[in-house]
Coordinates of C-alpha atoms and ligand atoms in Angstrom, one line a residue:
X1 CA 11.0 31.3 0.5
X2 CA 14.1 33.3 -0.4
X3 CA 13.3 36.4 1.6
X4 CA 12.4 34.2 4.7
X5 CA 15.9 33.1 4.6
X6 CA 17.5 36.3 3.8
X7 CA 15.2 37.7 7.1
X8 CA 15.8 34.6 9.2
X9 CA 13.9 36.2 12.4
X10 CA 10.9 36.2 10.8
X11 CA 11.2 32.6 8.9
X12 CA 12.0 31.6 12.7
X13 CA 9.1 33.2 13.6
X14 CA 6.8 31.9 10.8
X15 CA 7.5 28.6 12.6
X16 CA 6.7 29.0 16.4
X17 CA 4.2 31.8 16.0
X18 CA 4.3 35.0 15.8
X19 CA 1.9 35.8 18.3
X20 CA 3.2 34.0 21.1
X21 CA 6.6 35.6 20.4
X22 CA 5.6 39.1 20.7
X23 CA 3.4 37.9 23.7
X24 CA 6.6 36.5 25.5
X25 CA 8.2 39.8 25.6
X26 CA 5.6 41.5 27.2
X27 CA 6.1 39.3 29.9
X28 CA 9.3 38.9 30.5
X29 CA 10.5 38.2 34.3
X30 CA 6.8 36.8 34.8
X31 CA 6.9 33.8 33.1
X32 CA 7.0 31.6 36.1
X33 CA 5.5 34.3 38.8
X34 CA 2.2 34.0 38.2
X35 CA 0.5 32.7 41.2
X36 CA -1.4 35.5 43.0
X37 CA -3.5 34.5 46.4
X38 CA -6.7 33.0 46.7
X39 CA -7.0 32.3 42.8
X40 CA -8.9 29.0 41.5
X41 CA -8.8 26.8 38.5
X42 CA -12.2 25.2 39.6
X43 CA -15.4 25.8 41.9
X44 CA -16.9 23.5 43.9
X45 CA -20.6 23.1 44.9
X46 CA -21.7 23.7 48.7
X47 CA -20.9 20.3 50.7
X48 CA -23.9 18.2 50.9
X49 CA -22.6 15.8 53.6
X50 CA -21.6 16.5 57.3
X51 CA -18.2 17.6 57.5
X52 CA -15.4 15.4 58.6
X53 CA -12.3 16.9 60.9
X54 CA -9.4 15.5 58.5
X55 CA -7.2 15.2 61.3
X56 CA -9.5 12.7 63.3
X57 CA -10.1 11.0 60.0
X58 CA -6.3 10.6 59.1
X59 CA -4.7 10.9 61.9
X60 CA -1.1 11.8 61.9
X61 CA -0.8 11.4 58.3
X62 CA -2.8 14.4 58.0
X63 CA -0.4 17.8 57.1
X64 CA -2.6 20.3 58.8
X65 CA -2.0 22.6 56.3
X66 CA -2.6 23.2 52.4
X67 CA 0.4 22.7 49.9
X68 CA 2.1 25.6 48.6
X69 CA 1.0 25.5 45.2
X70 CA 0.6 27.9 43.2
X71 CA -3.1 29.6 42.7
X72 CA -4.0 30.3 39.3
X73 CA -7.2 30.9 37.1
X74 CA -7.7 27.6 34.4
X75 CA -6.7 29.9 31.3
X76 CA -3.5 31.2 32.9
X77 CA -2.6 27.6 33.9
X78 CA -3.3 26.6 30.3
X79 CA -1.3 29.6 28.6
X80 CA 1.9 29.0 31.2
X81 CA 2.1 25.3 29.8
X82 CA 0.7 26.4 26.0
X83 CA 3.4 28.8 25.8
X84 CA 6.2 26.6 27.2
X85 CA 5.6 24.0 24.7
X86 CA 5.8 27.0 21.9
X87 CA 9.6 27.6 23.3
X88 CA 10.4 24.2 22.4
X89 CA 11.2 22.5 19.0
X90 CA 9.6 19.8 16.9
X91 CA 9.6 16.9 14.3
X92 CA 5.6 18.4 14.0
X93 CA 7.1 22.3 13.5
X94 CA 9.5 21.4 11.2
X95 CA 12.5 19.7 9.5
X96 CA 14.4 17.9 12.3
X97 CA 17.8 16.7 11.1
X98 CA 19.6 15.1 13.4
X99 CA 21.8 12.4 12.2
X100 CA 22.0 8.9 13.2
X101 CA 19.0 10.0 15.3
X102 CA 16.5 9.5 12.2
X103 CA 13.7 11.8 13.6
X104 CA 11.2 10.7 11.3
X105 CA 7.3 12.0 11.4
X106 CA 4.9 9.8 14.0
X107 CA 2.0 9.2 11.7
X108 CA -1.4 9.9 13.7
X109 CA -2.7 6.3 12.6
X110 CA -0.3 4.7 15.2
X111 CA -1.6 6.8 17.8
X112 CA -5.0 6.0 17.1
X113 CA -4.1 2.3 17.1
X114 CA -2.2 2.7 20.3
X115 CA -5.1 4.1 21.7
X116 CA -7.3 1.1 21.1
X117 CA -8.9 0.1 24.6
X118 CA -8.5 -3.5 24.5
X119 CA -4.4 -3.1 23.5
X120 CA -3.9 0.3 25.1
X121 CA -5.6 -1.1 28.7
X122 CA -4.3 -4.8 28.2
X123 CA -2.8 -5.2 31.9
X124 CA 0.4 -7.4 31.9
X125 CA -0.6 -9.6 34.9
X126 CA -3.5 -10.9 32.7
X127 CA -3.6 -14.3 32.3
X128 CA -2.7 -15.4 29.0
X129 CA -5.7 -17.1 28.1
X130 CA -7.4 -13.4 27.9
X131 CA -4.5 -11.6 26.3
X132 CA -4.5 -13.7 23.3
X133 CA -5.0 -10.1 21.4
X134 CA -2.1 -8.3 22.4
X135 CA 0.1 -11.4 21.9
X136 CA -1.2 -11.7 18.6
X137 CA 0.1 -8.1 17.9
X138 CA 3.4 -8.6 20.0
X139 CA 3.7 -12.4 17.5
X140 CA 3.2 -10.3 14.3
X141 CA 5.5 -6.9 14.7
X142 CA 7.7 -10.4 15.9
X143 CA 7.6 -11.8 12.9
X144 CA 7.5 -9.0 10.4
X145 CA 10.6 -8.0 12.1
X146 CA 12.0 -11.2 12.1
X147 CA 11.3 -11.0 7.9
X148 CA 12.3 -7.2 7.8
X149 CA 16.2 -8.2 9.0
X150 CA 16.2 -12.0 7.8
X151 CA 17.2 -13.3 10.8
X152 CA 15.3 -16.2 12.8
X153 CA 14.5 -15.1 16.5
X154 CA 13.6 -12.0 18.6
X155 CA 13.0 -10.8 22.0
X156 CA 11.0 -7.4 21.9
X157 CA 12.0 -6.7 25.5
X158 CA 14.9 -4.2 25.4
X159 CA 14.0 -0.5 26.1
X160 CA 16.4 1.2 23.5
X161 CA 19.2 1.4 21.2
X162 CA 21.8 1.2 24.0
X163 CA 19.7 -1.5 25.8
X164 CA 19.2 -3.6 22.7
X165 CA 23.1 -3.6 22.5
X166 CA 23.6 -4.6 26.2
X167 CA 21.3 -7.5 25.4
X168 CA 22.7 -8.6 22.3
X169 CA 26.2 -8.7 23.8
X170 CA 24.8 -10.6 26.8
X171 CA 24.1 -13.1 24.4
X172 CA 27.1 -13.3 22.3
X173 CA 28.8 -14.1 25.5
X174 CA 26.3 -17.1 26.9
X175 CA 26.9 -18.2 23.4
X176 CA 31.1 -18.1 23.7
X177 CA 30.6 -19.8 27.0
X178 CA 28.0 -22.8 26.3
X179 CA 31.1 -23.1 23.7
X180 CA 33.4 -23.8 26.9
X181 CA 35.2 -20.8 25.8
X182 CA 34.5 -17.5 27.4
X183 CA 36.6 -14.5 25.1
X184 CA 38.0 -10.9 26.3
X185 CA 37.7 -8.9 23.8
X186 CA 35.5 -6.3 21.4
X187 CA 36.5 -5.3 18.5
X188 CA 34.8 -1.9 17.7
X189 CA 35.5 0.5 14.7
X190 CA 37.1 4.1 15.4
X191 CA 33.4 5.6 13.6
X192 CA 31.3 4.2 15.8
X193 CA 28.6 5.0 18.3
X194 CA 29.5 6.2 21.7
X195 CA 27.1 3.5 23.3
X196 CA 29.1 0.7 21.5
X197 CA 32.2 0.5 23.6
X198 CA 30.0 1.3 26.4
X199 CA 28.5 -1.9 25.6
X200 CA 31.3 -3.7 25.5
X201 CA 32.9 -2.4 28.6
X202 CA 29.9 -3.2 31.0
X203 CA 29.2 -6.7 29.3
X204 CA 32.7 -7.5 30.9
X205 CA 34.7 -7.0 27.6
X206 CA 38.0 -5.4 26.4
X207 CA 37.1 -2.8 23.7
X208 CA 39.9 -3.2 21.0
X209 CA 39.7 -0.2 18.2
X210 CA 39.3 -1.0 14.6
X211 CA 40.6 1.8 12.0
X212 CA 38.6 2.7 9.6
X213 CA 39.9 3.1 5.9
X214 CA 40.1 5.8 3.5
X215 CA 36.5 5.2 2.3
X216 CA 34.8 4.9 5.8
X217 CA 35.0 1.3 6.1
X218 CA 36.6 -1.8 7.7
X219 CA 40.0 -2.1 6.5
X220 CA 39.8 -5.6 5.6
X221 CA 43.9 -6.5 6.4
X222 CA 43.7 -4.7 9.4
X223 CA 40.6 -6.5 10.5
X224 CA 42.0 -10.0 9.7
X225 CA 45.6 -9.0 11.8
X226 CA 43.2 -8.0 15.1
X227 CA 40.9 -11.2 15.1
X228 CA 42.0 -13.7 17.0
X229 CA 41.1 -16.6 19.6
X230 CA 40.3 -14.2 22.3
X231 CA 38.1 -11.8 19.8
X232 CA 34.1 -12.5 20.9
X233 CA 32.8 -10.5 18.5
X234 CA 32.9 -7.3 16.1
X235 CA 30.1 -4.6 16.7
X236 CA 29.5 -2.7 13.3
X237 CA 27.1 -0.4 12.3
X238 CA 25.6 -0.9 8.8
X239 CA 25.8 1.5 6.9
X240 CA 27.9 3.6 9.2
X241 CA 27.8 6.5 11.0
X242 CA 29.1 8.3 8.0
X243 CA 26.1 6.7 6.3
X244 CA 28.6 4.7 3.8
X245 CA 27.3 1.2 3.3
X246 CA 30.0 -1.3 3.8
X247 CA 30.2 -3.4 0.6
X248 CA 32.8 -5.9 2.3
X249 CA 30.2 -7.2 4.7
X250 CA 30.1 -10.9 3.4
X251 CA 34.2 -10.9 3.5
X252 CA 34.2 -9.4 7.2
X253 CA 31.7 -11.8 8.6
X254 CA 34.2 -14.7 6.7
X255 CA 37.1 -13.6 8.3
X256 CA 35.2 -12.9 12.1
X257 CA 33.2 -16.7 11.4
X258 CA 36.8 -18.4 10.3
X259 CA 38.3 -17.3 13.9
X260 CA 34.7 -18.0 16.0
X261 CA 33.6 -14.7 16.7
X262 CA 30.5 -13.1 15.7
X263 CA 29.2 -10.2 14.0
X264 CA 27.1 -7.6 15.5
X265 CA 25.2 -5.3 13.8
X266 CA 24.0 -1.9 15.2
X267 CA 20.8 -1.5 13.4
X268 CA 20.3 2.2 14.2
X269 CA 20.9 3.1 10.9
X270 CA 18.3 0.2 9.1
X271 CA 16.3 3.2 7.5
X272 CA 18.8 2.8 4.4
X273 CA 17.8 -1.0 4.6
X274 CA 14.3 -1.7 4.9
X275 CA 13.0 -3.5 1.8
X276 CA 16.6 -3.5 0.3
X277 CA 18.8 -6.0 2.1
X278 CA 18.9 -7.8 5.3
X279 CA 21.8 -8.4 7.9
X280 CA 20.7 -12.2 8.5
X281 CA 21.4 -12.7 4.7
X282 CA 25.0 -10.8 4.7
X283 CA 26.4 -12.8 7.4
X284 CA 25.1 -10.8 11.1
X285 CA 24.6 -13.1 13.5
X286 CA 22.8 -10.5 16.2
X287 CA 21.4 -6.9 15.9
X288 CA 19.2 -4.4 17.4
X289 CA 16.6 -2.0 15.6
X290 CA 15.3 1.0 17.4
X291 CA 11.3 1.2 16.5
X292 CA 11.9 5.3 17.6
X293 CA 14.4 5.5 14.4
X294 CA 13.5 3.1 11.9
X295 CA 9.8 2.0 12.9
X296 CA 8.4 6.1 13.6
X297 CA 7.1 5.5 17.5
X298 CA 7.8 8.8 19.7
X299 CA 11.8 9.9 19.8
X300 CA 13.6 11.3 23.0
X301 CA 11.5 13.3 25.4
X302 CA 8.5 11.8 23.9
X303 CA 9.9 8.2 23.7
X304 CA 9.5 5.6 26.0
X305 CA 12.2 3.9 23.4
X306 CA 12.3 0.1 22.0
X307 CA 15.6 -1.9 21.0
X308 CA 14.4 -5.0 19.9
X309 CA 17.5 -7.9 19.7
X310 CA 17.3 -10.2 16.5
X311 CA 19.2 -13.3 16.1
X312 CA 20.6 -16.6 14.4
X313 CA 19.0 -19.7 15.4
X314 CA 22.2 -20.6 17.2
X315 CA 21.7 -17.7 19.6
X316 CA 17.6 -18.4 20.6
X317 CA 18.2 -20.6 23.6
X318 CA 19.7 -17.7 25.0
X319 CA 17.3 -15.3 24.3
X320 CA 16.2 -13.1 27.6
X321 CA 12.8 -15.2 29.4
X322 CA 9.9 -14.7 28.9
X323 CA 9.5 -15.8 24.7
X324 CA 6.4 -15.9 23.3
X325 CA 5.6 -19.5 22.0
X326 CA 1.9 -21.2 20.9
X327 CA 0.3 -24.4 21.2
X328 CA -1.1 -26.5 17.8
X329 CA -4.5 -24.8 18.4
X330 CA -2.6 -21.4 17.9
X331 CA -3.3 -20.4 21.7
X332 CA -0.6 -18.2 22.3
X333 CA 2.0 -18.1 25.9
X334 CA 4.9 -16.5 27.6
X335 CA 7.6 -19.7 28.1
X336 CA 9.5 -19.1 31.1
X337 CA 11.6 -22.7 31.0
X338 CA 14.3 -21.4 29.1
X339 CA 17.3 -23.0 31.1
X340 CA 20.2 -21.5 28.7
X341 CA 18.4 -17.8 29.0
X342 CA 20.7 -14.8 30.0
X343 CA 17.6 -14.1 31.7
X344 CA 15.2 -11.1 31.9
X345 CA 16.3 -7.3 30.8
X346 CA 13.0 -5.4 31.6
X347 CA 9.8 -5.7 33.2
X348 CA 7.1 -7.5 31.8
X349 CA 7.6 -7.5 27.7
X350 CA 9.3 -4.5 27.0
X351 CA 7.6 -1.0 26.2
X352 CA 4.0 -2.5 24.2
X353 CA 2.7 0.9 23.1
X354 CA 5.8 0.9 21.0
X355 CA 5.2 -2.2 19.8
X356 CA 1.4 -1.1 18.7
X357 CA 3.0 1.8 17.1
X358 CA 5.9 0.5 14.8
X359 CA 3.0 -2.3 14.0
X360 CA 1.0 -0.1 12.8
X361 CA 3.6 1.8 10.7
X362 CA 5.0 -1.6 8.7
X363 CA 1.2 -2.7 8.2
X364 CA 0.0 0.8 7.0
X365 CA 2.9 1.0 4.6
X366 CA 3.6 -2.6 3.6
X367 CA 6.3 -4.1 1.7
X368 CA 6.2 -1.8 -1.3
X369 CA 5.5 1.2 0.9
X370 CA 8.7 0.2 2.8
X371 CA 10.7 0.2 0.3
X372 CA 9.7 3.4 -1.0
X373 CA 10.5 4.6 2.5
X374 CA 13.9 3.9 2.4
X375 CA 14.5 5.2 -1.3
X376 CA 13.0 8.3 -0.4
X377 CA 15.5 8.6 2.7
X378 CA 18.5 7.9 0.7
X379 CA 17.3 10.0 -2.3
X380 CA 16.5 12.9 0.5
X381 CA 19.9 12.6 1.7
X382 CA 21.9 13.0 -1.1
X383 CA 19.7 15.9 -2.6
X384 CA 21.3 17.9 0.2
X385 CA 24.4 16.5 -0.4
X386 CA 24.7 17.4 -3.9
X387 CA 23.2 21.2 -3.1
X388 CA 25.7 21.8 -0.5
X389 CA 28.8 20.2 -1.3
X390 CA 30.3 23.2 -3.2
X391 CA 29.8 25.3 0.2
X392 CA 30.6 22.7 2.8
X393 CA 33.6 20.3 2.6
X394 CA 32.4 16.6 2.1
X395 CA 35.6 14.6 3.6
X396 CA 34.4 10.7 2.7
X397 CA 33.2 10.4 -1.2
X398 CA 32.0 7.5 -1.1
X399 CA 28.1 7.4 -2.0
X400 CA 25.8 8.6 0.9
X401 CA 23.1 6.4 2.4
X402 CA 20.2 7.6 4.8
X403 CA 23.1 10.6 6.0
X404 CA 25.6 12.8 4.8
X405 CA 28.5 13.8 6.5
X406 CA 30.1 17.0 6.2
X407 CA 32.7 18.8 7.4
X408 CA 33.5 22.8 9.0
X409 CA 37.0 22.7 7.3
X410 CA 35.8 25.6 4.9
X411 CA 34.1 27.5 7.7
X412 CA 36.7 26.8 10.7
X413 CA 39.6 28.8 8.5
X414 CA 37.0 31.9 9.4
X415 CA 36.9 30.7 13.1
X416 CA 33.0 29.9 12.7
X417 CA 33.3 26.4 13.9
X418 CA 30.2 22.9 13.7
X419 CA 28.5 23.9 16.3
X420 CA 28.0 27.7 15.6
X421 CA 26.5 26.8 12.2
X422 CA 24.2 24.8 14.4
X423 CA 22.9 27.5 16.1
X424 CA 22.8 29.8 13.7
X425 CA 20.2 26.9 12.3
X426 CA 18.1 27.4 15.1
X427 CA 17.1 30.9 14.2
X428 CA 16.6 29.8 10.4
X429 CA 13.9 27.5 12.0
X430 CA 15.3 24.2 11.9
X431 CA 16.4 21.9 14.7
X432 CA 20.3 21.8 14.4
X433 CA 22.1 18.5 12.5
X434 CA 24.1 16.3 15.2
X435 CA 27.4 18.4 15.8
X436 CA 30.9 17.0 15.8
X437 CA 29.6 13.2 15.5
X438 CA 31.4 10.8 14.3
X439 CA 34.5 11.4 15.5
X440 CA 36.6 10.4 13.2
X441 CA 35.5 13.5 10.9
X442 CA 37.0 16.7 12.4
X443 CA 34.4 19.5 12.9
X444 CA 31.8 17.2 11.5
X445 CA 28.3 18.2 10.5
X446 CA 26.2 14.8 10.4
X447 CA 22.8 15.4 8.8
X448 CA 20.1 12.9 8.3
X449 CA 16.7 15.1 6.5
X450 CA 14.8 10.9 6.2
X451 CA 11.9 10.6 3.9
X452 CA 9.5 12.6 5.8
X453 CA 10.4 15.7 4.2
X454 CA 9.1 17.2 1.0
X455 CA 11.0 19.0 -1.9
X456 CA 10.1 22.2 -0.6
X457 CA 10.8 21.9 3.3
X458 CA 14.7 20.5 1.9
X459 CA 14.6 23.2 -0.4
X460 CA 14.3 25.8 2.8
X461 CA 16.9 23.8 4.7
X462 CA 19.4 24.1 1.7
X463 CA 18.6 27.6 1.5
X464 CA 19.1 28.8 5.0
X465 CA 22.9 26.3 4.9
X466 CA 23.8 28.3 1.6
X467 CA 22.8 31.5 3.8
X468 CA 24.4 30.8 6.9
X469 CA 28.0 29.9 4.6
X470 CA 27.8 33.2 3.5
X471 CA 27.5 34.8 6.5
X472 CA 30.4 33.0 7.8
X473 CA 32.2 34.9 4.6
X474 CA 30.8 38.0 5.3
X475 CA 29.6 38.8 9.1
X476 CA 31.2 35.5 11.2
X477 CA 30.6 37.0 13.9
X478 CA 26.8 36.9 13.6
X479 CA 27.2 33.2 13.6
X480 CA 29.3 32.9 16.0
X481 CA 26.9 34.6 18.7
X482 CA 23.7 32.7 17.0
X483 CA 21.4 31.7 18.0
X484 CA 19.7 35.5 18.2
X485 CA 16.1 34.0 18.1
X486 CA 15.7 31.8 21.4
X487 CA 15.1 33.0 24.8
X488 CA 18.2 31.8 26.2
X489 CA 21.4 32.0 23.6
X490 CA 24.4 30.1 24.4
X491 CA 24.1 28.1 27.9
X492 CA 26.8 26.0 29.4
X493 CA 26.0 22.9 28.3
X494 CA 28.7 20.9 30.5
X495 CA 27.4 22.3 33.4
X496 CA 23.2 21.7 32.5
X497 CA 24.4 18.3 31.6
X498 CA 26.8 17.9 35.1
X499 CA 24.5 20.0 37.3
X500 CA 21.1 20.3 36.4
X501 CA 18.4 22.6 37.9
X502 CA 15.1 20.3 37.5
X503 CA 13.2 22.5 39.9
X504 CA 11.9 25.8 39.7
X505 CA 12.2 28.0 43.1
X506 CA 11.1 31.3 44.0
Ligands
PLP1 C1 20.8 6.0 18.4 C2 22.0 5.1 18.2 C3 22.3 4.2 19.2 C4 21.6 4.1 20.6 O1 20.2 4.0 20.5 P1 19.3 4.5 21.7 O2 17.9 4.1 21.4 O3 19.4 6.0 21.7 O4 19.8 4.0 23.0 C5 23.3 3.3 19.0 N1 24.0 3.3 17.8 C6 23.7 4.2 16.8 C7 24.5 4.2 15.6 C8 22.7 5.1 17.0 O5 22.4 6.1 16.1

């Protein structure tokens, strides 16, 4: 292990394959030019049926000519896609910690569940009376979330994080207006999640900043100064985005409760929670989970994404339409006369292979297996932060969570800045931390390992930090130029995000 790390090229190539690397360079400049005239993926027998004319057939739909595709043989079309997929990174290569993101492993039992015909095929304009299986599985990943946060309804249909927090907010302010008294503003903690005030914002609202204190949390003076008649609600993430928990939660829903407003809870970060403690028992009147953080369905490009909204009794009537109710028999039905409803957020019932998936994952682990889920998460977390803390400067002392935070004050005095150790990651083998999030921790280094990784995978990830901190003593400037592994180094990153090419063009 230690000489991988010492040769980081070839631990980097231990990982994607050494093969395909060396195969790569040999064809260089023809990794997209590979069509060549009159080549075939497939033959076709000689037609046994009269030949049509297309055109008289189609009409003036028909082009006339072939497409300008390009003409390959099968086994170059499969080793053009084979070998793009090697370029890329995963949680099934290796160690992927991004924090707040919790890329956890997507257990193979899910997928095979998913995969089951009658759930996987289950169309949504079926009539109820012959979906009464998929509602059962859409009822029960309703109610073991509904026992998993301790609060008393959910509505399954929001499509992610962000969405879930759109949808939560929608009803925070039905509720402030069936109460004759519509509010303006947000309050929203200087640590938190980009998407939060975003939320905020399009829901209508004022976003009104909340400091945090010299442990991470909600300064509980300053909190009880800023909430006042026009305050709708407070969205918090627990434990934050420096993975601290906050300890005051009972005192902060008091003082929101005392005043009328609500408290919101960003469950992105319920992977420290699971089988511990739950929001509806510490005073949060509505969250969202994301089933691609907490619940291990598919993450990012290999989402689609689920935000489900859970909430106080108080809030159901507003719930987004359809809910799924049952008559005394136990025949099960979408209710659509929900007068008070902020209506509907998606189509149909929200993202159901999801739903399959993150089922799967609570039923194959169970209560105890939850549990141990989240320990192992925390205990993950802060075996890296006790192995690294003498290298990298650990602003916020308060006990870590699911995350640890660090910092590139150390590192930035030698001009070798976050996001440079990030890249220098990437040629160690591991997908990069998240990189200057949150922002109230300069230069920060947020890194989130969860419980998917064993002793010996963490033990690499140490390593190759330990490594890359002395290099930043001895040859920065090999870090700053990282990463030396990829195929492309350092691209402009505004200007993919502003202006991206999406098409490939000879
Ligand atoms: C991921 C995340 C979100 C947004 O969730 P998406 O599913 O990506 O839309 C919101 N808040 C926090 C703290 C998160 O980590």
């Amino acid at each position: 292990m230690a000489t991988d790390v010492v040769n980081p090229q070839t631990d980097a190539a231990r990982r994607t394959t050494g093969k395909v690397r060396s195969h790569q360079s040999q064809n260089e400049g023809l990794v997209f030019e590979k069509s060549s005239p009159g080549k075939k993926a497939y033959k076709l027998p000689p037609l046994d049926v009269p030949a049509v004319d297309p055109a008289g057939l189609l009409g003036e739909v028909w082009r006339g000519q072939g497409a300008e595709l390009p003409e390959l043989s099968e086994i170059e079309i499969i080793r053009h896609f084979t070998r793009l997929s090697t370029w890329n990174y995963a949680i099934d290569l290796g160690m992927y910690p991004l924090g707040s993101c919790t890329m956890k492993y997507n257990p193979r039992v899910n997928e095979l569940v998913a995969r089951i015909e009658g759930l996987a095929e289950a169309h949504p304009y079926r009539p109820d009376a012959l979906a009464q299986g998929i509602l059962e599985v859409i009822d029960l990943l309703q109610r073991s979330l509904i026992e998993i946060t301790g609060m008393d309804a959910i509505t399954l249909q929001p499509a992610a994080g962000a969405h879930g927090e759109f949808t939560g907010i929608l009803l925070v302010r039905a509720w402030h207006e069936s109460q004759g008294n519509a509010r303006k503003k947000i309050l929203i903690p200087d640590s938190a999640h980009g998407t939060n005030p975003a939320t905020a914002a399009i829901c209508g609202y004022e976003v009104e900043n909340l400091k945090s204190n010299a442990e991470g949390g909600i300064d509980l003076e300053a909190l009880e100064r800023q909430v006042d008649g026009e305050t709708a609600a407070l969205m918090l993430t627990n434990p934050s985005t420096i993975g601290v928990f906050e300890s005051q939660i009972h005192k902060i829903a008091d003082i929101l409760h005392a005043k009328g407003a609500l408290l919101y809870m960003d469950g992105a970060n319920m992977n420290a929670l699971v089988g511990k403690t739950r929001p509806g028992d510490f005073g949060v009147d509505v969250m969202h989970l994301n089933l691609h953080k907490t619940f291990s369905t598919p993450h990012g490009g290999g989402g689609p994404g689920s935000g489900p909204v859970a909430c106080k009794q108080f809030l159901e009537p507003f719930l987004p339409t359809p809910v799924l109710g049952q008559n005394e028999s136990g025949t099960k039905s979408w209710n659509y006369d929900r007068p008070q409803s902020v209506g509907r957020v998606r189509a149909f019932y929200g993202n159901t292979g999801m739903f399959i998936r993150a089922l799967a994952y609570i039923l194959a682990n169970g209560p105890d297996g939850l549990r141990q889920t989240t320990e192992d998460a925390v205990l993950n977390a802060n075996y890296i932060r006790k192995k690294l803390e003498d290298v990298y400067e650990l602003p916020y002392k308060t006990p870590s969570m699911h995350e640890v935070v660090f910092s590139d004050k150390r590192q930035a005095a030698r001009g070798v800045k976050t996001g440079d150790i990030a890249k220098r990651l990437i040629d160690y083998g591991f997908h990069p931390y998240t990189v200057s999030f949150p922002m109230i921790v300069h230069g920060a280094l947020m890194i989130e390992p969860t419980e998917s990784e064993s002793l010996e995978e963490l033990d690499l990830f140490i390593e190759a930090m330990r490594a890359i901190a002395q290099e930043v003593e001895e040859t920065p400037e090999l870090v700053k130029s990282a990463p030396h592994s990829t195929r492309v180094s350092r691209l402009d990153e505004v200007h993919a995000a502003r202006k991206p090419v999406l098409r490939w063009r000879r």
